[in-house]
mmCIF file of N, CA and C in Angstrom:
data_model
loop_
_atom_site.group_PDB
_atom_site.id
_atom_site.type_symbol
_atom_site.label_atom_id
_atom_site.label_comp_id
_atom_site.label_asym_id
_atom_site.label_seq_id
_atom_site.Cartn_x
_atom_site.Cartn_y
_atom_site.Cartn_z
ATOM 1 N N UNK O 728 -1.295 179.115 143.197
ATOM 2 C CA UNK O 728 -0.120 178.898 143.967
ATOM 3 C C UNK O 728 1.059 178.583 143.041
ATOM 4 N N UNK O 729 0.817 177.835 141.948
ATOM 5 C CA UNK O 729 1.883 177.464 140.988
ATOM 6 C C UNK O 729 2.471 178.690 140.316
ATOM 7 N N UNK O 730 1.693 179.713 139.930
ATOM 8 C CA UNK O 730 2.416 180.907 139.323
ATOM 9 C C UNK O 730 3.299 181.594 140.352
ATOM 10 N N UNK O 731 2.992 181.611 141.571
ATOM 11 C CA UNK O 731 3.808 182.170 142.641
ATOM 12 C C UNK O 731 5.204 181.414 142.771
ATOM 13 N N UNK O 732 5.042 180.089 142.713
ATOM 14 C CA UNK O 732 6.325 179.194 142.819
ATOM 15 C C UNK O 732 7.211 179.470 141.573
ATOM 16 N N UNK O 733 6.551 179.520 140.411
ATOM 17 C CA UNK O 733 7.392 179.722 139.252
ATOM 18 C C UNK O 733 8.020 181.099 139.254
ATOM 19 N N UNK O 734 7.255 182.106 139.702
ATOM 20 C CA UNK O 734 7.883 183.416 139.760
ATOM 21 C C UNK O 734 8.975 183.471 140.803
ATOM 22 N N UNK O 735 8.804 182.778 141.938
ATOM 23 C CA UNK O 735 9.910 182.811 142.989
ATOM 24 C C UNK O 735 11.169 182.059 142.389
ATOM 25 N N UNK O 736 10.859 180.979 141.722
ATOM 26 C CA UNK O 736 12.115 180.336 141.101
ATOM 27 C C UNK O 736 12.839 181.241 140.155
ATOM 28 N N UNK O 737 12.146 181.995 139.311
ATOM 29 C CA UNK O 737 12.761 182.844 138.299
ATOM 30 C C UNK O 737 13.435 183.994 139.048
ATOM 31 N N UNK O 738 12.750 184.656 140.034
ATOM 32 C CA UNK O 738 13.269 185.895 140.643
ATOM 33 C C UNK O 738 14.372 185.538 141.619
ATOM 34 N N UNK O 739 14.314 184.431 142.335
ATOM 35 C CA UNK O 739 15.298 184.203 143.346
ATOM 36 C C UNK O 739 16.288 183.044 142.871
ATOM 37 N N UNK O 740 15.828 182.121 142.073
ATOM 38 C CA UNK O 740 16.667 180.984 141.676
ATOM 39 C C UNK O 740 17.664 181.354 140.628
ATOM 40 N N UNK O 741 17.302 182.124 139.588
ATOM 41 C CA UNK O 741 18.218 182.426 138.528
ATOM 42 C C UNK O 741 19.433 183.331 139.017
ATOM 43 N N UNK O 742 19.244 184.309 139.806
ATOM 44 C CA UNK O 742 20.309 185.058 140.292
ATOM 45 C C UNK O 742 21.254 184.224 141.240
ATOM 46 N N UNK O 743 20.642 183.387 142.055
ATOM 47 C CA UNK O 743 21.403 182.452 142.932
ATOM 48 C C UNK O 743 22.288 181.537 142.060
ATOM 49 N N UNK O 744 21.725 181.020 140.994
ATOM 50 C CA UNK O 744 22.453 180.091 140.065
ATOM 51 C C UNK O 744 23.661 180.864 139.450
ATOM 52 N N UNK O 745 23.434 182.072 138.978
ATOM 53 C CA UNK O 745 24.477 182.905 138.412
ATOM 54 C C UNK O 745 25.581 183.102 139.343
ATOM 55 N N UNK O 746 25.280 183.496 140.601
ATOM 56 C CA UNK O 746 26.286 183.661 141.636
ATOM 57 C C UNK O 746 27.037 182.420 141.976
ATOM 58 N N UNK O 747 26.293 181.286 142.055
ATOM 59 C CA UNK O 747 26.907 179.956 142.366
ATOM 60 C C UNK O 747 27.939 179.624 141.186
ATOM 61 N N UNK O 748 27.573 179.945 140.009
ATOM 62 C CA UNK O 748 28.487 179.557 138.844
ATOM 63 C C UNK O 748 29.705 180.467 138.815
ATOM 64 N N UNK O 749 29.493 181.701 139.207
ATOM 65 C CA UNK O 749 30.554 182.718 139.051
ATOM 66 C C UNK O 749 31.521 182.704 140.193
ATOM 67 N N UNK O 750 31.060 182.514 141.410
ATOM 68 C CA UNK O 750 31.973 182.726 142.614
ATOM 69 C C UNK O 750 32.157 181.439 143.366
ATOM 70 N N UNK O 751 33.444 181.096 143.560
ATOM 71 C CA UNK O 751 33.764 179.828 144.249
ATOM 72 C C UNK O 751 33.451 179.885 145.681
ATOM 73 N N UNK O 752 33.591 180.935 146.381
ATOM 74 C CA UNK O 752 33.268 181.002 147.814
ATOM 75 C C UNK O 752 31.768 180.715 148.041
ATOM 76 N N UNK O 753 30.887 181.161 147.100
ATOM 77 C CA UNK O 753 29.493 180.912 147.262
ATOM 78 C C UNK O 753 29.262 179.395 147.134
ATOM 79 N N UNK O 754 29.927 178.727 146.226
ATOM 80 C CA UNK O 754 29.752 177.268 146.131
ATOM 81 C C UNK O 754 30.206 176.522 147.386
ATOM 82 N N UNK O 755 31.301 177.081 148.097
ATOM 83 C CA UNK O 755 31.689 176.558 149.305
ATOM 84 C C UNK O 755 30.687 176.607 150.403
ATOM 85 N N UNK O 756 30.042 177.851 150.410
ATOM 86 C CA UNK O 756 28.934 178.000 151.342
ATOM 87 C C UNK O 756 27.802 177.044 151.064
ATOM 88 N N UNK O 757 27.420 176.955 149.808
ATOM 89 C CA UNK O 757 26.258 176.079 149.446
ATOM 90 C C UNK O 757 26.620 174.655 149.781
ATOM 91 N N UNK O 758 27.833 174.198 149.689
ATOM 92 C CA UNK O 758 28.222 172.765 150.062
ATOM 93 C C UNK O 758 27.822 172.564 151.519
ATOM 94 N N UNK O 759 28.146 173.490 152.409
ATOM 95 C CA UNK O 759 27.875 173.301 153.803
ATOM 96 C C UNK O 759 26.397 173.373 154.026
ATOM 97 N N UNK O 760 25.640 174.291 153.368
ATOM 98 C CA UNK O 760 24.212 174.371 153.575
ATOM 99 C C UNK O 760 23.510 173.067 153.072
ATOM 100 N N UNK O 761 23.930 172.571 151.882
ATOM 101 C CA UNK O 761 23.300 171.328 151.429
ATOM 102 C C UNK O 761 23.612 170.154 152.356
ATOM 103 N N UNK O 762 24.849 170.154 152.945
ATOM 104 C CA UNK O 762 25.175 169.016 153.841
ATOM 105 C C UNK O 762 24.305 168.988 155.010
ATOM 106 N N UNK O 763 24.116 170.174 155.611
ATOM 107 C CA UNK O 763 23.246 170.277 156.767
ATOM 108 C C UNK O 763 21.804 169.990 156.467
ATOM 109 N N UNK O 764 21.324 170.521 155.302
ATOM 110 C CA UNK O 764 19.939 170.245 154.873
ATOM 111 C C UNK O 764 19.666 168.750 154.574
ATOM 112 N N UNK O 765 20.686 168.054 154.014
ATOM 113 C CA UNK O 765 20.522 166.580 153.802
ATOM 114 C C UNK O 765 20.425 165.833 155.083
ATOM 115 N N UNK O 766 21.355 166.213 156.016
ATOM 116 C CA UNK O 766 21.256 165.571 157.310
ATOM 117 C C UNK O 766 19.971 165.741 158.038
ATOM 118 N N UNK O 767 19.452 166.920 158.070
ATOM 119 C CA UNK O 767 18.136 167.192 158.780
ATOM 120 C C UNK O 767 17.062 166.393 157.974
ATOM 121 N N UNK O 768 17.011 166.388 156.693
ATOM 122 C CA UNK O 768 15.971 165.626 155.933
ATOM 123 C C UNK O 768 16.018 164.190 156.272
ATOM 124 N N UNK O 769 17.240 163.618 156.294
ATOM 125 C CA UNK O 769 17.366 162.174 156.608
ATOM 126 C C UNK O 769 17.016 161.897 158.006
ATOM 127 N N UNK O 770 17.175 162.864 158.960
ATOM 128 C CA UNK O 770 16.814 162.643 160.326
ATOM 129 C C UNK O 770 15.288 162.621 160.406
ATOM 130 N N UNK O 771 14.636 163.499 159.686
ATOM 131 C CA UNK O 771 13.136 163.509 159.681
ATOM 132 C C UNK O 771 12.635 162.169 159.128
ATOM 133 N N UNK O 772 13.248 161.617 158.133
ATOM 134 C CA UNK O 772 12.868 160.374 157.466
ATOM 135 C C UNK O 772 13.090 159.260 158.513
ATOM 136 N N UNK O 773 14.263 159.155 159.102
ATOM 137 C CA UNK O 773 14.555 158.064 160.000
ATOM 138 C C UNK O 773 13.625 158.122 161.310
ATOM 139 N N UNK O 774 13.300 159.297 161.684
ATOM 140 C CA UNK O 774 12.498 159.479 162.914
ATOM 141 C C UNK O 774 11.010 159.322 162.556
ATOM 142 N N UNK O 775 10.729 159.232 161.227
ATOM 143 C CA UNK O 775 9.311 159.183 160.792
ATOM 144 C C UNK O 775 8.480 160.397 161.253
ATOM 145 N N UNK O 776 9.126 161.598 161.073
ATOM 146 C CA UNK O 776 8.460 162.866 161.531
ATOM 147 C C UNK O 776 7.720 163.510 160.271
ATOM 148 N N UNK O 777 6.427 163.679 160.309
ATOM 149 C CA UNK O 777 5.812 164.461 159.222
ATOM 150 C C UNK O 777 6.076 166.017 159.553
ATOM 151 N N UNK O 778 6.336 166.800 158.553
ATOM 152 C CA UNK O 778 6.635 168.135 158.785
ATOM 153 C C UNK O 778 5.464 169.015 158.181
ATOM 154 N N UNK O 779 4.829 169.814 159.019
ATOM 155 C CA UNK O 779 3.672 170.690 158.509
ATOM 156 C C UNK O 779 4.352 171.855 157.772
ATOM 157 N N UNK O 780 3.693 172.194 156.678
ATOM 158 C CA UNK O 780 4.201 173.324 155.855
ATOM 159 C C UNK O 780 3.457 174.628 156.352
ATOM 160 N N UNK O 781 4.234 175.634 156.437
ATOM 161 C CA UNK O 781 3.792 176.863 157.011
ATOM 162 C C UNK O 781 2.687 177.472 156.210
ATOM 163 N N UNK O 782 1.674 178.008 156.885
ATOM 164 C CA UNK O 782 0.446 178.746 156.281
ATOM 165 C C UNK O 782 -0.309 177.832 155.350
ATOM 166 N N UNK O 783 -0.180 176.542 155.408
ATOM 167 C CA UNK O 783 -1.080 175.620 154.658
ATOM 168 C C UNK O 783 -1.450 174.511 155.516
ATOM 169 N N UNK O 784 -2.371 173.744 155.046
ATOM 170 C CA UNK O 784 -2.851 172.544 155.751
ATOM 171 C C UNK O 784 -2.149 171.310 155.396
ATOM 172 N N UNK O 785 -1.072 171.402 154.471
ATOM 173 C CA UNK O 785 -0.375 170.266 153.915
ATOM 174 C C UNK O 785 0.784 169.849 154.885
ATOM 175 N N UNK O 786 1.123 168.549 154.758
ATOM 176 C CA UNK O 786 2.099 168.026 155.570
ATOM 177 C C UNK O 786 3.080 167.256 154.675
ATOM 178 N N UNK O 787 4.388 167.526 154.869
ATOM 179 C CA UNK O 787 5.429 166.805 154.157
ATOM 180 C C UNK O 787 5.599 165.447 154.777
ATOM 181 N N UNK O 788 5.502 164.356 153.951
ATOM 182 C CA UNK O 788 5.606 162.941 154.498
ATOM 183 C C UNK O 788 7.142 162.676 154.760
ATOM 184 N N UNK O 789 7.351 161.686 155.598
ATOM 185 C CA UNK O 789 8.750 161.227 155.837
ATOM 186 C C UNK O 789 9.419 160.636 154.518
ATOM 187 N N UNK O 790 8.665 160.058 153.648
ATOM 188 C CA UNK O 790 9.164 159.599 152.428
ATOM 189 C C UNK O 790 9.698 160.731 151.501
ATOM 190 N N UNK O 791 8.915 161.850 151.498
ATOM 191 C CA UNK O 791 9.377 162.930 150.763
ATOM 192 C C UNK O 791 10.651 163.496 151.396
ATOM 193 N N UNK O 792 10.761 163.505 152.663
ATOM 194 C CA UNK O 792 11.934 163.959 153.383
ATOM 195 C C UNK O 792 13.189 163.095 152.894
ATOM 196 N N UNK O 793 12.981 161.837 152.698
ATOM 197 C CA UNK O 793 14.033 161.055 152.194
ATOM 198 C C UNK O 793 14.562 161.370 150.813
ATOM 199 N N UNK O 794 13.544 161.729 149.933
ATOM 200 C CA UNK O 794 13.825 162.095 148.571
ATOM 201 C C UNK O 794 14.555 163.473 148.636
ATOM 202 N N UNK O 795 14.124 164.354 149.403
ATOM 203 C CA UNK O 795 14.723 165.686 149.489
ATOM 204 C C UNK O 795 16.181 165.642 150.119
ATOM 205 N N UNK O 796 16.288 164.704 151.104
ATOM 206 C CA UNK O 796 17.632 164.460 151.638
ATOM 207 C C UNK O 796 18.610 163.890 150.627
ATOM 208 N N UNK O 797 18.121 163.035 149.804
ATOM 209 C CA UNK O 797 18.937 162.451 148.733
ATOM 210 C C UNK O 797 19.369 163.516 147.649
ATOM 211 N N UNK O 798 18.386 164.367 147.326
ATOM 212 C CA UNK O 798 18.707 165.435 146.328
ATOM 213 C C UNK O 798 19.718 166.431 146.962
ATOM 214 N N UNK O 799 19.527 166.795 148.189
ATOM 215 C CA UNK O 799 20.439 167.677 148.878
ATOM 216 C C UNK O 799 21.766 167.123 149.026
ATOM 217 N N UNK O 800 21.897 165.801 149.248
ATOM 218 C CA UNK O 800 23.192 165.186 149.348
ATOM 219 C C UNK O 800 23.914 165.258 148.000
ATOM 220 N N UNK O 801 23.149 164.950 146.937
ATOM 221 C CA UNK O 801 23.740 165.047 145.594
ATOM 222 C C UNK O 801 24.280 166.481 145.312
ATOM 223 N N UNK O 802 23.483 167.488 145.620
ATOM 224 C CA UNK O 802 23.825 168.816 145.419
ATOM 225 C C UNK O 802 25.085 169.185 146.272
ATOM 226 N N UNK O 803 25.087 168.601 147.509
ATOM 227 C CA UNK O 803 26.257 168.867 148.408
ATOM 228 C C UNK O 803 27.559 168.254 147.688
ATOM 229 N N UNK O 804 27.470 167.118 147.047
ATOM 230 C CA UNK O 804 28.607 166.574 146.426
ATOM 231 C C UNK O 804 29.102 167.422 145.270
ATOM 232 N N UNK O 805 28.141 167.930 144.493
ATOM 233 C CA UNK O 805 28.513 168.795 143.366
ATOM 234 C C UNK O 805 29.082 170.063 143.833
ATOM 235 N N UNK O 806 28.550 170.727 144.839
ATOM 236 C CA UNK O 806 29.088 171.943 145.300
ATOM 237 C C UNK O 806 30.374 171.766 146.014
ATOM 238 N N UNK O 807 30.568 170.545 146.696
ATOM 239 C CA UNK O 807 31.838 170.313 147.394
ATOM 240 C C UNK O 807 32.956 170.213 146.301
ATOM 241 N N UNK O 808 32.658 169.415 145.252
ATOM 242 C CA UNK O 808 33.715 169.275 144.191
ATOM 243 C C UNK O 808 34.105 170.551 143.525
ATOM 244 N N UNK O 809 33.061 171.276 143.042
ATOM 245 C CA UNK O 809 33.328 172.556 142.399
ATOM 246 C C UNK O 809 33.720 173.700 143.317
ATOM 247 N N UNK O 810 33.432 173.637 144.610
ATOM 248 C CA UNK O 810 33.800 174.659 145.433
ATOM 249 C C UNK O 810 35.190 174.499 146.108
ATOM 250 N N UNK O 811 35.542 173.257 146.310
ATOM 251 C CA UNK O 811 36.817 173.034 147.123
ATOM 252 C C UNK O 811 37.850 172.322 146.271
ATOM 253 N N UNK O 812 37.488 171.454 145.331
ATOM 254 C CA UNK O 812 38.510 170.585 144.692
ATOM 255 C C UNK O 812 38.824 171.024 143.220
ATOM 256 N N UNK O 813 37.868 171.491 142.557
ATOM 257 C CA UNK O 813 38.008 171.840 141.148
ATOM 258 C C UNK O 813 38.748 173.152 141.028
ATOM 259 N N UNK O 814 39.784 173.219 140.151
ATOM 260 C CA UNK O 814 40.503 174.369 139.881
ATOM 261 C C UNK O 814 40.498 174.671 138.378
ATOM 262 N N UNK O 815 40.120 175.996 138.063
ATOM 263 C CA UNK O 815 40.148 176.400 136.631
ATOM 264 C C UNK O 815 41.612 176.426 136.165
ATOM 265 N N UNK O 816 41.914 175.850 135.042
ATOM 266 C CA UNK O 816 43.223 175.911 134.504
ATOM 267 C C UNK O 816 43.326 177.160 133.662
ATOM 268 N N UNK O 817 44.447 177.917 133.720
ATOM 269 C CA UNK O 817 44.498 179.116 132.870
ATOM 270 C C UNK O 817 44.631 178.672 131.431
ATOM 271 N N UNK O 818 44.031 179.360 130.519
ATOM 272 C CA UNK O 818 44.202 179.101 129.165
ATOM 273 C C UNK O 818 45.468 179.699 128.531
ATOM 274 N N UNK O 819 45.972 178.772 127.723
ATOM 275 C CA UNK O 819 47.285 179.177 127.034
ATOM 276 C C UNK O 819 47.151 180.240 125.936
#
């Protein structure tokens, strides 16, 4: 399973990171997506809902949902700043 996860990160993650660094509109979209994701993860934590993972017998604990919600909120703040507030200054 680990080789598939590493391959998915390389195949999907690296192009996504490239697009996020290059295009401001994409960072704006990611800010919204991370905000919604963090809210849902915190809801699962506060409601103490375990989340079954598709096609496996594993279950994500509510404590892991809190960790994921915190990470998503941090990514939301980064994407919010660089997508909406940060402006590139033209070089002289």
